[in-house]
């Protein structure tokens, strides 16, 4: 699916859709159905953002930031664990996210339920 920028009618650099009034159950179903189809989905209290493609600039900046974080952790001897673009869901607070890159100071089990 190709999305157009509504102002210019040119193809958008990042292809994204935002849906409102989406239930938690609908989010889970969509997330499970399209797990390998879209780069990421983010859900916050009924609003679902589906990012279908990312721009080359987005990917370039993501990689630069990841390298900076990882280099800093190595230089400072910080116990940093990377979990890539893992999906995290918490029904109790109606939130779900799949980050570009995510990290934990220590093991994931030690910080489960916390976000930076």
PDB file of N, CA and C in Angstrom, residues 10-110:
ATOM      1  N   UNK A  10       2.524  13.583  -3.040  1.00  0.00           N
ATOM      2  CA  UNK A  10       3.699  12.785  -3.366  1.00  0.00           C
ATOM      3  C   UNK A  10       3.755  11.608  -2.390  1.00  0.00           C
ATOM      4  N   UNK A  11       4.434  10.528  -2.770  1.00  0.00           N
ATOM      5  CA  UNK A  11       4.570   9.423  -1.812  1.00  0.00           C
ATOM      6  C   UNK A  11       5.228   9.898  -0.519  1.00  0.00           C
ATOM      7  N   UNK A  12       4.645   9.527   0.598  1.00  0.00           N
ATOM      8  CA  UNK A  12       5.190   9.914   1.900  1.00  0.00           C
ATOM      9  C   UNK A  12       6.515   9.203   2.116  1.00  0.00           C
ATOM     10  N   UNK A  13       7.460   9.887   2.799  1.00  0.00           N
ATOM     11  CA  UNK A  13       8.772   9.286   3.032  1.00  0.00           C
ATOM     12  C   UNK A  13       8.678   8.133   4.017  1.00  0.00           C
ATOM     13  N   UNK A  14       7.812   8.250   4.992  1.00  0.00           N
ATOM     14  CA  UNK A  14       7.533   7.130   5.891  1.00  0.00           C
ATOM     15  C   UNK A  14       6.057   6.812   5.757  1.00  0.00           C
ATOM     16  N   UNK A  15       5.766   5.569   5.530  1.00  0.00           N
ATOM     17  CA  UNK A  15       4.396   5.135   5.334  1.00  0.00           C
ATOM     18  C   UNK A  15       3.811   4.749   6.694  1.00  0.00           C
ATOM     19  N   UNK A  16       2.813   5.519   7.169  1.00  0.00           N
ATOM     20  CA  UNK A  16       2.208   5.226   8.454  1.00  0.00           C
ATOM     21  C   UNK A  16       0.719   5.488   8.425  1.00  0.00           C
ATOM     22  N   UNK A  17       0.006   4.747   9.257  1.00  0.00           N
ATOM     23  CA  UNK A  17      -1.437   4.896   9.417  1.00  0.00           C
ATOM     24  C   UNK A  17      -1.705   5.037  10.907  1.00  0.00           C
ATOM     25  N   UNK A  18      -2.628   5.940  11.266  1.00  0.00           N
ATOM     26  CA  UNK A  18      -3.039   6.081  12.657  1.00  0.00           C
ATOM     27  C   UNK A  18      -4.522   5.769  12.739  1.00  0.00           C
ATOM     28  N   UNK A  19      -4.874   4.823  13.617  1.00  0.00           N
ATOM     29  CA  UNK A  19      -6.264   4.417  13.836  1.00  0.00           C
ATOM     30  C   UNK A  19      -6.666   4.792  15.257  1.00  0.00           C
ATOM     31  N   UNK A  20      -7.888   5.275  15.412  1.00  0.00           N
ATOM     32  CA  UNK A  20      -8.387   5.698  16.719  1.00  0.00           C
ATOM     33  C   UNK A  20      -9.488   4.752  17.187  1.00  0.00           C
ATOM     34  N   UNK A  21      -9.726   4.745  18.480  1.00  0.00           N
ATOM     35  CA  UNK A  21     -10.774   3.916  19.102  1.00  0.00           C
ATOM     36  C   UNK A  21     -10.572   2.432  18.808  1.00  0.00           C
ATOM     37  N   UNK A  22      -9.345   1.983  18.914  1.00  0.00           N
ATOM     38  CA  UNK A  22      -9.007   0.575  18.722  1.00  0.00           C
ATOM     39  C   UNK A  22      -8.980  -0.084  20.101  1.00  0.00           C
ATOM     40  N   UNK A  23      -9.692  -1.172  20.267  1.00  0.00           N
ATOM     41  CA  UNK A  23      -9.695  -1.863  21.565  1.00  0.00           C
ATOM     42  C   UNK A  23      -8.386  -2.620  21.742  1.00  0.00           C
ATOM     43  N   UNK A  24      -8.088  -2.981  22.991  1.00  0.00           N
ATOM     44  CA  UNK A  24      -6.879  -3.758  23.280  1.00  0.00           C
ATOM     45  C   UNK A  24      -6.906  -5.075  22.523  1.00  0.00           C
ATOM     46  N   UNK A  25      -8.074  -5.717  22.464  1.00  0.00           N
ATOM     47  CA  UNK A  25      -8.217  -7.000  21.774  1.00  0.00           C
ATOM     48  C   UNK A  25      -7.942  -6.840  20.276  1.00  0.00           C
ATOM     49  N   UNK A  26      -8.458  -5.763  19.685  1.00  0.00           N
ATOM     50  CA  UNK A  26      -8.194  -5.513  18.270  1.00  0.00           C
ATOM     51  C   UNK A  26      -6.708  -5.282  18.025  1.00  0.00           C
ATOM     52  N   UNK A  27      -6.067  -4.521  18.905  1.00  0.00           N
ATOM     53  CA  UNK A  27      -4.624  -4.288  18.781  1.00  0.00           C
ATOM     54  C   UNK A  27      -3.859  -5.612  18.819  1.00  0.00           C
ATOM     55  N   UNK A  28      -4.179  -6.462  19.790  1.00  0.00           N
ATOM     56  CA  UNK A  28      -3.483  -7.747  19.887  1.00  0.00           C
ATOM     57  C   UNK A  28      -3.698  -8.598  18.641  1.00  0.00           C
ATOM     58  N   UNK A  29      -4.921  -8.629  18.138  1.00  0.00           N
ATOM     59  CA  UNK A  29      -5.208  -9.417  16.939  1.00  0.00           C
ATOM     60  C   UNK A  29      -4.428  -8.887  15.738  1.00  0.00           C
ATOM     61  N   UNK A  30      -4.450  -7.573  15.538  1.00  0.00           N
ATOM     62  CA  UNK A  30      -3.706  -6.988  14.423  1.00  0.00           C
ATOM     63  C   UNK A  30      -2.209  -7.212  14.577  1.00  0.00           C
ATOM     64  N   UNK A  31      -1.717  -7.029  15.780  1.00  0.00           N
ATOM     65  CA  UNK A  31      -0.291  -7.212  16.045  1.00  0.00           C
ATOM     66  C   UNK A  31       0.138  -8.647  15.744  1.00  0.00           C
ATOM     67  N   UNK A  32      -0.685  -9.606  16.160  1.00  0.00           N
ATOM     68  CA  UNK A  32      -0.365 -11.015  15.905  1.00  0.00           C
ATOM     69  C   UNK A  32      -0.499 -11.369  14.419  1.00  0.00           C
ATOM     70  N   UNK A  33      -1.512 -10.798  13.757  1.00  0.00           N
ATOM     71  CA  UNK A  33      -1.739 -11.095  12.334  1.00  0.00           C
ATOM     72  C   UNK A  33      -0.625 -10.563  11.446  1.00  0.00           C
ATOM     73  N   UNK A  34      -0.130  -9.369  11.772  1.00  0.00           N
ATOM     74  CA  UNK A  34       0.829  -8.703  10.897  1.00  0.00           C
ATOM     75  C   UNK A  34       2.225  -8.640  11.485  1.00  0.00           C
ATOM     76  N   UNK A  35       2.562  -9.604  12.318  1.00  0.00           N
ATOM     77  CA  UNK A  35       3.844  -9.584  13.032  1.00  0.00           C
ATOM     78  C   UNK A  35       5.027  -9.464  12.075  1.00  0.00           C
ATOM     79  N   UNK A  36       4.949 -10.037  10.902  1.00  0.00           N
ATOM     80  CA  UNK A  36       6.069  -9.992   9.963  1.00  0.00           C
ATOM     81  C   UNK A  36       5.824  -9.037   8.791  1.00  0.00           C
ATOM     82  N   UNK A  37       4.709  -8.317   8.813  1.00  0.00           N
ATOM     83  CA  UNK A  37       4.339  -7.485   7.677  1.00  0.00           C
ATOM     84  C   UNK A  37       4.828  -6.042   7.778  1.00  0.00           C
ATOM     85  N   UNK A  38       4.761  -5.453   8.968  1.00  0.00           N
ATOM     86  CA  UNK A  38       5.086  -4.044   9.136  1.00  0.00           C
ATOM     87  C   UNK A  38       6.272  -3.899  10.075  1.00  0.00           C
ATOM     88  N   UNK A  39       7.090  -2.850   9.868  1.00  0.00           N
ATOM     89  CA  UNK A  39       8.223  -2.644  10.773  1.00  0.00           C
ATOM     90  C   UNK A  39       7.816  -2.502  12.235  1.00  0.00           C
ATOM     91  N   UNK A  40       6.701  -1.787  12.515  1.00  0.00           N
ATOM     92  CA  UNK A  40       6.326  -1.667  13.933  1.00  0.00           C
ATOM     93  C   UNK A  40       4.920  -1.121  14.108  1.00  0.00           C
ATOM     94  N   UNK A  41       4.367  -1.445  15.284  1.00  0.00           N
ATOM     95  CA  UNK A  41       3.069  -0.930  15.701  1.00  0.00           C
ATOM     96  C   UNK A  41       3.230  -0.374  17.105  1.00  0.00           C
ATOM     97  N   UNK A  42       2.542   0.741  17.370  1.00  0.00           N
ATOM     98  CA  UNK A  42       2.548   1.330  18.703  1.00  0.00           C
ATOM     99  C   UNK A  42       1.107   1.583  19.107  1.00  0.00           C
ATOM    100  N   UNK A  43       0.757   1.151  20.324  1.00  0.00           N
ATOM    101  CA  UNK A  43      -0.609   1.293  20.823  1.00  0.00           C
ATOM    102  C   UNK A  43      -0.587   2.063  22.132  1.00  0.00           C
ATOM    103  N   UNK A  44      -1.436   3.080  22.239  1.00  0.00           N
ATOM    104  CA  UNK A  44      -1.526   3.857  23.461  1.00  0.00           C
ATOM    105  C   UNK A  44      -2.982   4.229  23.699  1.00  0.00           C
ATOM    106  N   UNK A  45      -3.568   3.576  24.668  1.00  0.00           N
ATOM    107  CA  UNK A  45      -4.910   3.897  25.143  1.00  0.00           C
ATOM    108  C   UNK A  45      -5.914   4.115  24.022  1.00  0.00           C
ATOM    109  N   UNK A  46      -5.988   3.183  23.081  1.00  0.00           N
ATOM    110  CA  UNK A  46      -6.988   3.244  22.027  1.00  0.00           C
ATOM    111  C   UNK A  46      -6.511   3.795  20.699  1.00  0.00           C
ATOM    112  N   UNK A  47      -5.301   4.348  20.653  1.00  0.00           N
ATOM    113  CA  UNK A  47      -4.745   4.871  19.399  1.00  0.00           C
ATOM    114  C   UNK A  47      -3.650   3.914  18.921  1.00  0.00           C
ATOM    115  N   UNK A  48      -3.789   3.464  17.684  1.00  0.00           N
ATOM    116  CA  UNK A  48      -2.836   2.526  17.100  1.00  0.00           C
ATOM    117  C   UNK A  48      -2.128   3.197  15.931  1.00  0.00           C
ATOM    118  N   UNK A  49      -0.803   3.246  16.003  1.00  0.00           N
ATOM    119  CA  UNK A  49       0.005   3.757  14.900  1.00  0.00           C
ATOM    120  C   UNK A  49       0.700   2.570  14.251  1.00  0.00           C
ATOM    121  N   UNK A  50       0.501   2.439  12.956  1.00  0.00           N
ATOM    122  CA  UNK A  50       1.149   1.370  12.196  1.00  0.00           C
ATOM    123  C   UNK A  50       2.139   2.030  11.256  1.00  0.00           C
ATOM    124  N   UNK A  51       3.406   1.723  11.443  1.00  0.00           N
ATOM    125  CA  UNK A  51       4.446   2.248  10.558  1.00  0.00           C
ATOM    126  C   UNK A  51       4.744   1.148   9.548  1.00  0.00           C
ATOM    127  N   UNK A  52       4.418   1.426   8.306  1.00  0.00           N
ATOM    128  CA  UNK A  52       4.528   0.410   7.266  1.00  0.00           C
ATOM    129  C   UNK A  52       5.906   0.379   6.636  1.00  0.00           C
ATOM    130  N   UNK A  53       6.508   1.536   6.481  1.00  0.00           N
ATOM    131  CA  UNK A  53       7.879   1.620   5.979  1.00  0.00           C
ATOM    132  C   UNK A  53       8.577   2.751   6.725  1.00  0.00           C
ATOM    133  N   UNK A  54       9.870   2.671   6.802  1.00  0.00           N
ATOM    134  CA  UNK A  54      10.651   3.750   7.394  1.00  0.00           C
ATOM    135  C   UNK A  54      11.574   4.315   6.319  1.00  0.00           C
ATOM    136  N   UNK A  55      11.912   5.570   6.464  1.00  0.00           N
ATOM    137  CA  UNK A  55      12.765   6.223   5.471  1.00  0.00           C
ATOM    138  C   UNK A  55      14.227   5.836   5.691  1.00  0.00           C
ATOM    139  N   UNK A  56      15.045   5.951   4.658  1.00  0.00           N
ATOM    140  CA  UNK A  56      16.476   5.706   4.828  1.00  0.00           C
ATOM    141  C   UNK A  56      17.089   6.612   5.899  1.00  0.00           C
ATOM    142  N   UNK A  57      16.634   7.854   5.979  1.00  0.00           N
ATOM    143  CA  UNK A  57      17.166   8.776   6.986  1.00  0.00           C
ATOM    144  C   UNK A  57      16.820   8.302   8.385  1.00  0.00           C
ATOM    145  N   UNK A  58      15.617   7.808   8.578  1.00  0.00           N
ATOM    146  CA  UNK A  58      15.201   7.263   9.874  1.00  0.00           C
ATOM    147  C   UNK A  58      16.126   6.115  10.278  1.00  0.00           C
ATOM    148  N   UNK A  59      16.366   5.205   9.358  1.00  0.00           N
ATOM    149  CA  UNK A  59      17.220   4.052   9.644  1.00  0.00           C
ATOM    150  C   UNK A  59      18.659   4.478   9.920  1.00  0.00           C
ATOM    151  N   UNK A  60      19.152   5.463   9.190  1.00  0.00           N
ATOM    152  CA  UNK A  60      20.517   5.963   9.396  1.00  0.00           C
ATOM    153  C   UNK A  60      20.668   6.561  10.792  1.00  0.00           C
ATOM    154  N   UNK A  61      19.709   7.409  11.195  1.00  0.00           N
ATOM    155  CA  UNK A  61      19.770   8.035  12.519  1.00  0.00           C
ATOM    156  C   UNK A  61      19.613   7.000  13.631  1.00  0.00           C
ATOM    157  N   UNK A  62      18.741   6.028  13.431  1.00  0.00           N
ATOM    158  CA  UNK A  62      18.562   4.959  14.415  1.00  0.00           C
ATOM    159  C   UNK A  62      19.886   4.236  14.667  1.00  0.00           C
ATOM    160  N   UNK A  63      20.591   3.944  13.604  1.00  0.00           N
ATOM    161  CA  UNK A  63      21.861   3.220  13.718  1.00  0.00           C
ATOM    162  C   UNK A  63      22.924   4.062  14.411  1.00  0.00           C
ATOM    163  N   UNK A  64      22.977   5.360  14.111  1.00  0.00           N
ATOM    164  CA  UNK A  64      23.944   6.250  14.763  1.00  0.00           C
ATOM    165  C   UNK A  64      23.676   6.305  16.268  1.00  0.00           C
ATOM    166  N   UNK A  65      22.424   6.474  16.657  1.00  0.00           N
ATOM    167  CA  UNK A  65      22.069   6.550  18.083  1.00  0.00           C
ATOM    168  C   UNK A  65      22.399   5.235  18.776  1.00  0.00           C
ATOM    169  N   UNK A  66      22.086   4.102  18.138  1.00  0.00           N
ATOM    170  CA  UNK A  66      22.391   2.797  18.731  1.00  0.00           C
ATOM    171  C   UNK A  66      23.896   2.637  18.950  1.00  0.00           C
ATOM    172  N   UNK A  67      24.691   3.030  17.975  1.00  0.00           N
ATOM    173  CA  UNK A  67      26.152   2.924  18.115  1.00  0.00           C
ATOM    174  C   UNK A  67      26.674   3.805  19.249  1.00  0.00           C
ATOM    175  N   UNK A  68      26.123   5.017  19.367  1.00  0.00           N
ATOM    176  CA  UNK A  68      26.541   5.909  20.457  1.00  0.00           C
ATOM    177  C   UNK A  68      26.222   5.304  21.824  1.00  0.00           C
ATOM    178  N   UNK A  69      25.015   4.786  21.982  1.00  0.00           N
ATOM    179  CA  UNK A  69      24.612   4.181  23.259  1.00  0.00           C
ATOM    180  C   UNK A  69      25.503   2.995  23.591  1.00  0.00           C
ATOM    181  N   UNK A  70      25.728   2.133  22.606  1.00  0.00           N
ATOM    182  CA  UNK A  70      26.535   0.936  22.848  1.00  0.00           C
ATOM    183  C   UNK A  70      27.997   1.279  23.145  1.00  0.00           C
ATOM    184  N   UNK A  71      28.550   2.237  22.432  1.00  0.00           N
ATOM    185  CA  UNK A  71      29.934   2.652  22.677  1.00  0.00           C
ATOM    186  C   UNK A  71      30.070   3.270  24.062  1.00  0.00           C
ATOM    187  N   UNK A  72      29.127   4.111  24.443  1.00  0.00           N
ATOM    188  CA  UNK A  72      29.135   4.727  25.771  1.00  0.00           C
ATOM    189  C   UNK A  72      29.110   3.648  26.855  1.00  0.00           C
ATOM    190  N   UNK A  73      28.239   2.649  26.685  1.00  0.00           N
ATOM    191  CA  UNK A  73      28.137   1.574  27.677  1.00  0.00           C
ATOM    192  C   UNK A  73      29.448   0.797  27.781  1.00  0.00           C
ATOM    193  N   UNK A  74      30.083   0.526  26.680  1.00  0.00           N
ATOM    194  CA  UNK A  74      31.357  -0.201  26.693  1.00  0.00           C
ATOM    195  C   UNK A  74      32.428   0.630  27.398  1.00  0.00           C
ATOM    196  N   UNK A  75      32.525   1.897  27.040  1.00  0.00           N
ATOM    197  CA  UNK A  75      33.541   2.771  27.628  1.00  0.00           C
ATOM    198  C   UNK A  75      33.347   2.969  29.127  1.00  0.00           C
ATOM    199  N   UNK A  76      32.118   3.005  29.592  1.00  0.00           N
ATOM    200  CA  UNK A  76      31.797   3.228  31.009  1.00  0.00           C
ATOM    201  C   UNK A  76      31.602   1.933  31.799  1.00  0.00           C
ATOM    202  N   UNK A  77      31.813   0.794  31.124  1.00  0.00           N
ATOM    203  CA  UNK A  77      31.639  -0.531  31.745  1.00  0.00           C
ATOM    204  C   UNK A  77      30.226  -0.708  32.324  1.00  0.00           C
ATOM    205  N   UNK A  78      29.238  -0.267  31.570  1.00  0.00           N
ATOM    206  CA  UNK A  78      27.838  -0.387  31.972  1.00  0.00           C
ATOM    207  C   UNK A  78      27.282  -1.697  31.431  1.00  0.00           C
ATOM    208  N   UNK A  79      26.587  -2.456  32.287  1.00  0.00           N
ATOM    209  CA  UNK A  79      25.968  -3.713  31.883  1.00  0.00           C
ATOM    210  C   UNK A  79      24.709  -3.393  31.077  1.00  0.00           C
ATOM    211  N   UNK A  80      24.873  -3.310  29.761  1.00  0.00           N
ATOM    212  CA  UNK A  80      23.789  -2.938  28.861  1.00  0.00           C
ATOM    213  C   UNK A  80      23.432  -4.134  27.999  1.00  0.00           C
ATOM    214  N   UNK A  81      22.153  -4.472  27.973  1.00  0.00           N
ATOM    215  CA  UNK A  81      21.688  -5.574  27.142  1.00  0.00           C
ATOM    216  C   UNK A  81      20.743  -5.028  26.082  1.00  0.00           C
ATOM    217  N   UNK A  82      21.000  -5.365  24.829  1.00  0.00           N
ATOM    218  CA  UNK A  82      20.160  -4.916  23.730  1.00  0.00           C
ATOM    219  C   UNK A  82      19.107  -5.957  23.390  1.00  0.00           C
ATOM    220  N   UNK A  83      17.898  -5.498  23.121  1.00  0.00           N
ATOM    221  CA  UNK A  83      16.799  -6.395  22.755  1.00  0.00           C
ATOM    222  C   UNK A  83      16.212  -6.029  21.402  1.00  0.00           C
ATOM    223  N   UNK A  84      16.954  -5.273  20.584  1.00  0.00           N
ATOM    224  CA  UNK A  84      16.528  -4.964  19.224  1.00  0.00           C
ATOM    225  C   UNK A  84      15.176  -4.293  19.165  1.00  0.00           C
ATOM    226  N   UNK A  85      14.299  -4.809  18.307  1.00  0.00           N
ATOM    227  CA  UNK A  85      12.973  -4.221  18.144  1.00  0.00           C
ATOM    228  C   UNK A  85      11.900  -5.120  18.751  1.00  0.00           C
ATOM    229  N   UNK A  86      12.201  -5.687  19.910  1.00  0.00           N
ATOM    230  CA  UNK A  86      11.238  -6.564  20.598  1.00  0.00           C
ATOM    231  C   UNK A  86       9.943  -5.809  20.885  1.00  0.00           C
ATOM    232  N   UNK A  87       8.826  -6.535  20.892  1.00  0.00           N
ATOM    233  CA  UNK A  87       7.520  -5.947  21.184  1.00  0.00           C
ATOM    234  C   UNK A  87       7.204  -6.119  22.664  1.00  0.00           C
ATOM    235  N   UNK A  88       6.756  -5.043  23.288  1.00  0.00           N
ATOM    236  CA  UNK A  88       6.366  -5.070  24.696  1.00  0.00           C
ATOM    237  C   UNK A  88       4.909  -4.648  24.799  1.00  0.00           C
ATOM    238  N   UNK A  89       4.121  -5.442  25.538  1.00  0.00           N
ATOM    239  CA  UNK A  89       2.693  -5.151  25.705  1.00  0.00           C
ATOM    240  C   UNK A  89       2.331  -5.193  27.182  1.00  0.00           C
ATOM    241  N   UNK A  90       1.480  -4.233  27.593  1.00  0.00           N
ATOM    242  CA  UNK A  90       0.959  -4.229  28.967  1.00  0.00           C
ATOM    243  C   UNK A  90      -0.511  -3.838  28.917  1.00  0.00           C
ATOM    244  N   UNK A  91      -1.366  -4.840  29.020  1.00  0.00           N
ATOM    245  CA  UNK A  91      -2.804  -4.600  28.923  1.00  0.00           C
ATOM    246  C   UNK A  91      -3.305  -3.716  30.059  1.00  0.00           C
ATOM    247  N   UNK A  92      -2.741  -3.872  31.250  1.00  0.00           N
ATOM    248  CA  UNK A  92      -3.219  -3.118  32.416  1.00  0.00           C
ATOM    249  C   UNK A  92      -3.169  -1.607  32.190  1.00  0.00           C
ATOM    250  N   UNK A  93      -2.186  -1.133  31.437  1.00  0.00           N
ATOM    251  CA  UNK A  93      -2.082   0.307  31.167  1.00  0.00           C
ATOM    252  C   UNK A  93      -2.414   0.632  29.712  1.00  0.00           C
ATOM    253  N   UNK A  94      -2.910  -0.380  28.980  1.00  0.00           N
ATOM    254  CA  UNK A  94      -3.330  -0.214  27.587  1.00  0.00           C
ATOM    255  C   UNK A  94      -2.229   0.398  26.732  1.00  0.00           C
ATOM    256  N   UNK A  95      -1.052  -0.266  26.788  1.00  0.00           N
ATOM    257  CA  UNK A  95       0.087   0.218  26.013  1.00  0.00           C
ATOM    258  C   UNK A  95       0.827  -0.954  25.376  1.00  0.00           C
ATOM    259  N   UNK A  96       1.274  -0.736  24.165  1.00  0.00           N
ATOM    260  CA  UNK A  96       2.097  -1.711  23.478  1.00  0.00           C
ATOM    261  C   UNK A  96       3.033  -0.970  22.543  1.00  0.00           C
ATOM    262  N   UNK A  97       4.267  -1.416  22.463  1.00  0.00           N
ATOM    263  CA  UNK A  97       5.229  -0.720  21.612  1.00  0.00           C
ATOM    264  C   UNK A  97       6.274  -1.681  21.086  1.00  0.00           C
ATOM    265  N   UNK A  98       6.761  -1.335  19.925  1.00  0.00           N
ATOM    266  CA  UNK A  98       7.886  -2.041  19.336  1.00  0.00           C
ATOM    267  C   UNK A  98       8.891  -0.961  18.949  1.00  0.00           C
ATOM    268  N   UNK A  99       9.923  -0.871  19.729  1.00  0.00           N
ATOM    269  CA  UNK A  99      10.920   0.190  19.533  1.00  0.00           C
ATOM    270  C   UNK A  99      11.813  -0.104  18.334  1.00  0.00           C
ATOM    271  N   UNK A 100      12.493   0.938  17.847  1.00  0.00           N
ATOM    272  CA  UNK A 100      13.531   0.731  16.837  1.00  0.00           C
ATOM    273  C   UNK A 100      14.647  -0.116  17.420  1.00  0.00           C
ATOM    274  N   UNK A 101      15.098   0.283  18.584  1.00  0.00           N
ATOM    275  CA  UNK A 101      16.131  -0.422  19.350  1.00  0.00           C
ATOM    276  C   UNK A 101      15.761  -0.247  20.809  1.00  0.00           C
ATOM    277  N   UNK A 102      15.948  -1.262  21.610  1.00  0.00           N
ATOM    278  CA  UNK A 102      15.697  -1.082  23.040  1.00  0.00           C
ATOM    279  C   UNK A 102      16.822  -1.731  23.836  1.00  0.00           C
ATOM    280  N   UNK A 103      17.071  -1.162  24.993  1.00  0.00           N
ATOM    281  CA  UNK A 103      18.164  -1.588  25.854  1.00  0.00           C
ATOM    282  C   UNK A 103      17.683  -1.649  27.295  1.00  0.00           C
ATOM    283  N   UNK A 104      18.323  -2.516  28.058  1.00  0.00           N
ATOM    284  CA  UNK A 104      18.082  -2.593  29.498  1.00  0.00           C
ATOM    285  C   UNK A 104      19.419  -2.515  30.214  1.00  0.00           C
ATOM    286  N   UNK A 105      19.408  -1.817  31.326  1.00  0.00           N
ATOM    287  CA  UNK A 105      20.582  -1.823  32.202  1.00  0.00           C
ATOM    288  C   UNK A 105      20.405  -3.040  33.090  1.00  0.00           C
ATOM    289  N   UNK A 106      21.167  -4.085  32.834  1.00  0.00           N
ATOM    290  CA  UNK A 106      20.965  -5.366  33.509  1.00  0.00           C
ATOM    291  C   UNK A 106      20.116  -6.262  32.630  1.00  0.00           C
ATOM    292  N   UNK A 107      19.585  -7.333  33.233  1.00  0.00           N
ATOM    293  CA  UNK A 107      18.769  -8.279  32.472  1.00  0.00           C
ATOM    294  C   UNK A 107      17.333  -7.786  32.347  1.00  0.00           C
ATOM    295  N   UNK A 108      16.660  -8.171  31.284  1.00  0.00           N
ATOM    296  CA  UNK A 108      15.291  -7.742  31.037  1.00  0.00           C
ATOM    297  C   UNK A 108      14.368  -8.126  32.196  1.00  0.00           C
ATOM    298  N   UNK A 109      14.537  -9.300  32.754  1.00  0.00           N
ATOM    299  CA  UNK A 109      13.685  -9.752  33.853  1.00  0.00           C
ATOM    300  C   UNK A 109      13.790  -8.836  35.062  1.00  0.00           C
ATOM    301  N   UNK A 110      14.931  -8.178  35.237  1.00  0.00           N
ATOM    302  CA  UNK A 110      15.137  -7.295  36.387  1.00  0.00           C
ATOM    303  C   UNK A 110      14.403  -5.970  36.244  1.00  0.00           C
TER     304      UNK A 110
END
